[in-house]
Amino acid sequence: MKICVLPGDGIGPEITAEAVRVLRALDLKFELEEALLGGSAVDATGSPYPEATSKLAREADAVLLGAVGGPKWDTLPREQRPERGLLGIRKELGLFANLRPAILYPELANASSLKPEIVAGLDILIVRELTGDIYFGQPRGIEVRNGERYGFNTMHYTESEIRRILRVAFEAARKRNRKLCSVDKMNVLETTQLWRDVANELAPEYPDVELTHMLVDNAAMQLVRAPKQFDVMVTGNMFGDILSDEASMLTGSIGMLPSASLDENNKGLYEPSHGSAPDIAGKGVANPLATILSAAMLLRYTFAQEEAAQRVEGAVKKVLAQGYRTGDIFEPGTKRVGTREMGDAVLAAL
Ligand code: IPM
Ligand code: MG
């Protein structure tokens, strides 16, 4: 079981260190090797996704990633920006299926900006297509045309790309409450009309799953109006980027939410849904739980170690019940701890 660890930038190294401690505490034989990705890779090698990292990631069974990016690198040419490293590894490894759960932990109900009765018991899975759409579409660029600057990108999907992500979503719905909401903008965009058509064509193969469709603007509204109507949501890369941030905030803290990005053979890249939080980097206060929960997803999806995954998730629930909180989820009456102490608490609970 080979795991490539990419700490990345900002709080990345601190939070991945805790997740690695948790993995090492399990009685499983992992081989863990670290490499550079993002801004730290740019600083060291000039590239956000160096060849050595690509090699290690290709050879590993799974990748555990912290986070990439920071203001320091925002003015570099686009090909050298940390985000390009992340998009590069997703594309190169064919990680087309991004699973982003948004779960409300009862202990954190007050952290949500929505009323507790709207979010209590919330458990949504967003399935986001990750290697296509306007993110990777050609042509793209900024050019001068007719004497003025002109910016352009291309949205496109092939039916096979749509079909394979929808299959992942249908299968996921089968293991949950059997409700799948496919999100598109078919009233304006042809690409997403195709998306809806393909979804409808597949539906008869999954008679046990209830398929519905929703336009993305309405989906954004419904997520804050009545989020518990959703079980699994499936959508393209761009809409999924936006809706998954929105869904994560329903739970109060993006610091709690893991994600998995899988290829066709369950090789995966696992990372917290949040970013590199440069403002608190190096201070030892970041919440490591999303990364620890990402390690649990890694155990579940890539290594089929369901029992170990549940042990880790159980330990996280336990530390919340014990009242341990990092700053992002702190409220009066709970115990404020730093990154390392939170890791210690999870290890003790394990
Ligand atoms: C995410 C992030 C990335 C994305 C950025 C950092 C390129 O926002 O994983 O959601 O847009 O996919
Ligand atoms: Mg995003």
Coordinates of C-alpha atoms and ligand atoms in Angstrom, one line a residue:
M1 CA 0.0 0.0 0.0
K2 CA 2.0 2.9 -1.4
I3 CA 0.9 6.4 -0.5
C4 CA 2.4 9.5 -2.0
V5 CA 2.1 12.4 0.5
L6 CA 2.0 15.9 -0.9
P7 CA 2.0 18.4 2.0
G8 CA 1.8 21.4 -0.4
D9 CA 1.7 25.1 0.9
G10 CA 0.4 27.2 3.7
I11 CA -1.2 25.0 6.4
G12 CA -0.7 21.9 4.2
P13 CA 2.4 20.6 5.9
E14 CA 0.9 21.0 9.4
I15 CA -2.3 19.2 8.7
T16 CA -0.9 16.4 6.6
A17 CA 1.6 15.7 9.4
E18 CA -1.3 14.9 11.7
A19 CA -3.1 12.7 9.1
V20 CA 0.2 10.8 8.5
R21 CA 0.5 10.2 12.3
V22 CA -3.1 8.8 12.3
L23 CA -2.3 6.5 9.3
R24 CA 0.9 5.2 11.0
A25 CA -1.0 4.5 14.2
L26 CA -3.2 1.9 12.4
D27 CA -1.8 -1.6 12.2
L28 CA -1.5 -1.5 8.4
K29 CA 1.6 -1.6 6.4
F30 CA 1.9 1.6 4.4
E31 CA 4.8 2.8 2.4
L32 CA 4.7 6.6 2.6
E33 CA 6.8 8.9 0.5
E34 CA 6.7 12.7 0.4
A35 CA 7.0 15.0 -2.6
L36 CA 6.5 18.7 -3.6
L37 CA 3.4 20.2 -5.1
G38 CA 2.2 23.8 -5.6
G39 CA 4.1 26.9 -4.5
S40 CA 6.7 25.0 -2.5
A41 CA 7.5 23.0 -5.7
V42 CA 7.7 26.2 -7.7
D43 CA 10.2 27.6 -5.2
A44 CA 12.3 24.5 -5.2
T45 CA 12.2 23.5 -8.9
G46 CA 10.4 26.2 -10.9
S47 CA 7.4 23.9 -11.6
P48 CA 4.3 23.5 -9.6
Y49 CA 4.1 19.8 -10.5
P50 CA 7.7 18.6 -11.0
E51 CA 8.6 15.4 -12.8
A52 CA 9.8 13.7 -9.5
T53 CA 6.3 14.3 -8.0
S54 CA 4.5 13.1 -11.0
K55 CA 6.6 9.9 -11.0
L56 CA 5.9 9.2 -7.3
A57 CA 2.2 10.0 -7.7
R58 CA 1.9 7.7 -10.8
E59 CA 3.7 4.8 -8.9
A60 CA 1.6 5.2 -5.7
D61 CA -1.8 3.6 -5.1
A62 CA -3.0 6.8 -3.4
V63 CA -2.1 10.4 -2.9
L64 CA -2.7 12.3 0.3
L65 CA -2.6 16.0 -0.3
G66 CA -2.6 19.0 2.1
A67 CA -3.4 22.2 0.1
V68 CA -1.7 24.4 -2.4
G69 CA -1.5 28.1 -3.2
G70 CA -0.9 31.4 -1.5
P71 CA -0.6 35.1 -2.4
K72 CA 3.2 34.7 -2.8
W73 CA 2.6 32.9 -6.1
D74 CA -0.5 34.7 -7.4
T75 CA 1.4 37.0 -9.7
L76 CA 3.5 34.3 -11.4
P77 CA 2.7 33.3 -15.0
R78 CA -0.3 31.0 -15.1
E79 CA 1.7 27.8 -15.9
Q80 CA 3.7 28.3 -12.7
R81 CA 0.9 28.9 -10.3
P82 CA 0.2 26.3 -7.6
E83 CA -3.3 25.7 -8.8
R84 CA -1.8 24.5 -12.1
G85 CA 0.0 21.8 -10.1
L86 CA -3.3 20.6 -8.7
L87 CA -5.1 20.7 -12.0
G88 CA -2.1 18.9 -13.6
I89 CA -2.0 16.0 -11.1
R90 CA -5.8 15.6 -11.4
K91 CA -5.6 15.4 -15.2
E92 CA -2.5 13.3 -15.4
L93 CA -3.8 10.7 -13.0
G94 CA -7.3 10.7 -14.7
L95 CA -9.0 11.6 -11.4
F96 CA -12.4 12.3 -12.9
A97 CA -14.6 11.6 -9.9
N98 CA -14.5 14.1 -7.1
L99 CA -16.5 13.1 -4.0
R100 CA -17.2 15.9 -1.6
P101 CA -19.4 14.9 1.4
A102 CA -21.0 17.7 3.4
I103 CA -21.9 16.3 6.8
L104 CA -23.1 18.2 9.8
Y105 CA -21.7 16.9 13.0
P106 CA -24.4 17.4 15.7
E107 CA -21.8 18.9 18.0
L108 CA -21.1 21.6 15.5
A109 CA -24.7 22.6 14.7
N110 CA -24.2 26.1 16.0
A111 CA -21.2 26.7 13.7
S112 CA -23.5 26.8 10.7
S113 CA -24.8 30.2 9.6
L114 CA -28.2 28.6 8.9
K115 CA -30.7 27.8 11.6
P116 CA -30.1 24.5 13.3
E117 CA -33.4 23.1 12.2
I118 CA -32.5 23.7 8.6
V119 CA -29.2 21.9 8.8
A120 CA -29.6 19.3 11.6
G121 CA -28.7 15.9 10.3
L122 CA -27.5 17.2 7.0
D123 CA -25.7 14.6 4.9
I124 CA -25.1 15.4 1.3
L125 CA -22.6 14.0 -1.2
I126 CA -21.6 16.1 -4.1
V127 CA -20.1 14.2 -7.0
R128 CA -18.2 16.6 -9.2
E129 CA -16.7 15.8 -12.5
L130 CA -13.0 16.8 -12.2
T131 CA -11.1 16.5 -15.5
G132 CA -13.3 18.1 -18.1
D133 CA -15.6 21.1 -18.7
I134 CA -14.5 24.7 -19.1
Y135 CA -11.6 24.0 -16.7
F136 CA -9.7 22.1 -19.4
G137 CA -11.5 23.1 -22.6
Q138 CA -9.5 24.5 -25.6
P139 CA -9.3 27.0 -27.1
R140 CA -8.8 29.4 -24.2
G141 CA -6.8 32.5 -23.6
I142 CA -6.6 36.3 -23.6
E143 CA -5.9 37.9 -26.9
V144 CA -6.2 41.3 -28.6
R145 CA -9.0 41.2 -31.2
N146 CA -10.3 44.3 -33.0
G147 CA -8.2 46.5 -30.9
E148 CA -9.4 45.3 -27.5
R149 CA -8.5 42.5 -25.2
Y150 CA -10.7 39.4 -25.6
G151 CA -10.9 36.6 -23.0
F152 CA -12.3 33.2 -23.9
N153 CA -12.8 29.7 -22.6
T154 CA -14.5 26.6 -23.9
M155 CA -17.1 24.5 -22.1
H156 CA -17.4 20.9 -23.5
Y157 CA -18.2 17.4 -22.5
T158 CA -18.3 14.1 -24.4
E159 CA -21.1 11.7 -23.7
S160 CA -18.6 9.2 -22.4
E161 CA -17.2 11.7 -19.9
I162 CA -20.7 12.4 -18.7
R163 CA -21.7 8.8 -18.5
R164 CA -18.8 7.7 -16.4
I165 CA -19.3 10.4 -13.8
L166 CA -23.0 9.8 -13.7
R167 CA -22.4 6.1 -13.1
V168 CA -20.2 6.9 -10.1
A169 CA -23.1 9.1 -8.8
F170 CA -25.8 6.5 -9.4
E171 CA -23.7 3.9 -7.6
A172 CA -23.0 6.2 -4.7
A173 CA -26.7 7.0 -4.4
R174 CA -27.4 3.3 -4.3
K175 CA -25.3 3.0 -1.2
R176 CA -27.1 5.9 0.5
N177 CA -30.7 7.1 0.3
R178 CA -31.1 6.4 -3.5
K179 CA -31.8 10.0 -4.5
L180 CA -29.7 11.6 -7.2
C181 CA -30.1 15.2 -8.3
S182 CA -28.3 16.1 -11.5
V183 CA -27.4 19.8 -11.8
D184 CA -27.1 21.5 -15.1
K185 CA -27.9 24.8 -17.0
M186 CA -29.8 23.2 -19.9
N187 CA -32.0 26.2 -20.4
V188 CA -28.9 28.1 -21.7
L189 CA -26.0 25.8 -22.3
E190 CA -26.0 23.0 -24.9
T191 CA -23.2 21.1 -23.2
T192 CA -25.4 20.7 -20.2
Q193 CA -28.4 19.8 -22.3
L194 CA -26.3 16.8 -23.4
W195 CA -25.6 16.2 -19.7
R196 CA -29.3 16.0 -18.9
D197 CA -30.0 13.7 -21.9
V198 CA -27.2 11.3 -20.9
A199 CA -28.5 11.2 -17.3
N200 CA -32.0 10.4 -18.6
E201 CA -30.7 7.7 -20.9
L202 CA -28.8 6.0 -18.0
A203 CA -31.6 6.2 -15.4
P204 CA -33.4 3.0 -16.6
E205 CA -30.3 1.1 -15.6
Y206 CA -30.7 2.3 -12.0
P207 CA -34.5 1.8 -11.4
D208 CA -33.8 1.8 -7.6
V209 CA -32.4 5.4 -7.7
E210 CA -34.7 8.4 -8.0
L211 CA -33.2 10.7 -10.6
T212 CA -34.2 14.4 -10.6
H213 CA -32.7 17.4 -12.4
M214 CA -32.2 20.9 -11.2
L215 CA -30.8 24.1 -12.9
V216 CA -27.7 25.3 -11.2
D217 CA -29.0 28.6 -10.1
N218 CA -32.0 27.0 -8.4
A219 CA -29.6 24.4 -6.9
A220 CA -27.6 27.1 -5.3
M221 CA -30.8 28.6 -3.9
Q222 CA -32.2 25.3 -2.7
L223 CA -28.9 24.4 -0.9
V224 CA -29.4 27.3 1.5
R225 CA -33.3 27.1 1.5
A226 CA -33.8 23.4 2.2
P227 CA -30.5 21.5 2.0
K228 CA -31.9 18.3 3.5
Q229 CA -33.9 17.6 0.3
F230 CA -30.6 16.4 -1.3
D231 CA -28.9 13.1 -0.9
V232 CA -26.4 12.8 -3.8
M233 CA -25.8 15.7 -6.2
V234 CA -23.9 15.2 -9.5
T235 CA -22.6 18.0 -11.7
G236 CA -19.8 19.2 -14.0
N237 CA -16.4 20.6 -12.9
M238 CA -17.3 24.3 -12.8
F239 CA -20.7 24.1 -11.1
G240 CA -19.3 21.4 -8.8
D241 CA -16.5 23.7 -7.7
I242 CA -19.0 26.4 -6.7
L243 CA -21.8 24.2 -5.2
S244 CA -19.3 22.2 -3.1
D245 CA -18.0 25.3 -1.4
E246 CA -21.5 26.4 -0.7
A247 CA -22.6 23.0 0.6
S248 CA -19.5 22.8 2.8
M249 CA -20.4 26.0 4.5
L250 CA -23.8 24.7 5.4
T251 CA -22.0 22.5 7.9
G252 CA -20.3 25.5 9.6
S253 CA -16.7 24.6 8.9
I254 CA -15.0 23.9 5.8
G255 CA -12.2 22.7 8.1
M256 CA -14.1 19.5 8.7
L257 CA -14.7 18.3 5.2
P258 CA -12.6 15.7 3.3
S259 CA -12.7 14.9 -0.4
A260 CA -11.7 12.0 -2.7
S261 CA -10.8 12.3 -6.4
L262 CA -10.9 8.9 -8.0
D263 CA -9.9 7.3 -11.3
E264 CA -11.5 4.3 -13.0
N265 CA -9.7 1.9 -10.7
N266 CA -10.1 3.5 -7.4
K267 CA -6.7 5.0 -7.4
G268 CA -7.3 8.3 -5.6
L269 CA -6.1 11.6 -4.5
Y270 CA -7.4 12.6 -1.1
E271 CA -7.4 16.2 0.2
P272 CA -9.4 18.4 2.5
S273 CA -12.0 20.5 0.8
H274 CA -10.5 23.7 2.2
G275 CA -7.5 25.7 0.9
S276 CA -4.0 26.5 2.2
A277 CA -5.1 29.3 4.6
P278 CA -1.9 31.3 4.3
D279 CA -3.0 33.7 7.0
I280 CA -2.7 31.1 9.7
A281 CA 0.1 29.0 8.1
G282 CA 2.9 27.9 10.5
K283 CA 1.0 29.0 13.6
G284 CA -0.1 25.5 14.6
V285 CA -3.8 26.5 14.8
A286 CA -5.2 24.9 11.7
N287 CA -7.9 22.2 11.9
P288 CA -6.4 18.9 10.8
L289 CA -9.7 17.0 10.9
A290 CA -10.6 17.4 7.2
T291 CA -7.2 15.9 6.3
I292 CA -7.6 13.1 8.8
L293 CA -11.0 12.4 7.4
S294 CA -9.5 12.4 3.9
A295 CA -7.1 9.7 5.1
A296 CA -10.2 7.8 6.2
M297 CA -11.7 8.1 2.7
L298 CA -8.3 6.9 1.3
L299 CA -8.6 3.8 3.5
R300 CA -12.1 3.2 2.3
Y301 CA -11.9 3.9 -1.4
T302 CA -8.4 2.9 -2.5
F303 CA -7.6 0.2 0.0
A304 CA -11.0 -1.1 0.8
Q305 CA -10.1 -1.0 4.5
E306 CA -13.6 -0.1 5.7
E307 CA -13.0 -1.1 9.3
A308 CA -9.9 1.2 9.6
A309 CA -11.8 4.0 7.9
Q310 CA -14.6 3.7 10.4
R311 CA -12.1 3.6 13.3
V312 CA -10.6 6.9 12.1
E313 CA -14.1 8.5 11.6
G314 CA -15.2 7.2 15.0
A315 CA -12.1 8.8 16.6
V316 CA -12.9 12.2 15.0
K317 CA -16.5 12.0 16.3
K318 CA -15.2 11.1 19.7
V319 CA -12.8 14.1 20.0
L320 CA -15.7 16.4 19.0
A321 CA -17.9 14.8 21.6
Q322 CA -15.0 15.3 24.1
G323 CA -15.2 19.0 23.3
Y324 CA -11.9 19.5 21.5
R325 CA -12.1 22.4 19.0
T326 CA -9.6 24.2 16.8
G327 CA -10.2 27.9 16.4
D328 CA -12.4 27.6 13.3
I329 CA -15.0 25.5 15.2
F330 CA -14.5 26.9 18.7
E331 CA -17.4 28.1 20.8
P332 CA -17.5 29.1 24.5
G333 CA -17.5 26.1 26.7
T334 CA -15.4 23.9 24.5
K335 CA -11.6 23.2 24.7
R336 CA -9.6 25.3 22.2
V337 CA -6.6 23.3 20.9
G338 CA -4.0 23.6 18.2
T339 CA -3.3 21.4 15.2
R340 CA -0.9 19.1 17.1
E341 CA -3.1 18.7 20.2
M342 CA -6.1 17.9 17.9
G343 CA -3.9 15.2 16.3
D344 CA -2.9 13.9 19.8
A345 CA -6.6 13.8 20.8
V346 CA -7.5 11.8 17.6
L347 CA -4.6 9.3 18.3
A348 CA -5.8 8.9 21.9
A349 CA -9.3 8.3 20.7
L350 CA -8.1 5.7 18.2
Ligands
IPM1 C1 -11.1 23.1 -5.5 C2 -10.3 24.3 -5.8 C3 -9.5 24.2 -7.1 C4 -10.6 24.0 -8.2 C5 -8.6 25.3 -7.4 C6 -7.6 25.5 -6.3 C7 -7.9 25.1 -8.7 O1 -11.1 25.4 -5.7 O2 -10.5 22.0 -5.4 O3 -12.3 23.2 -5.4 O4 -11.1 25.0 -8.7 O5 -10.9 22.9 -8.5
MG2 MG -13.1 25.0 -5.2

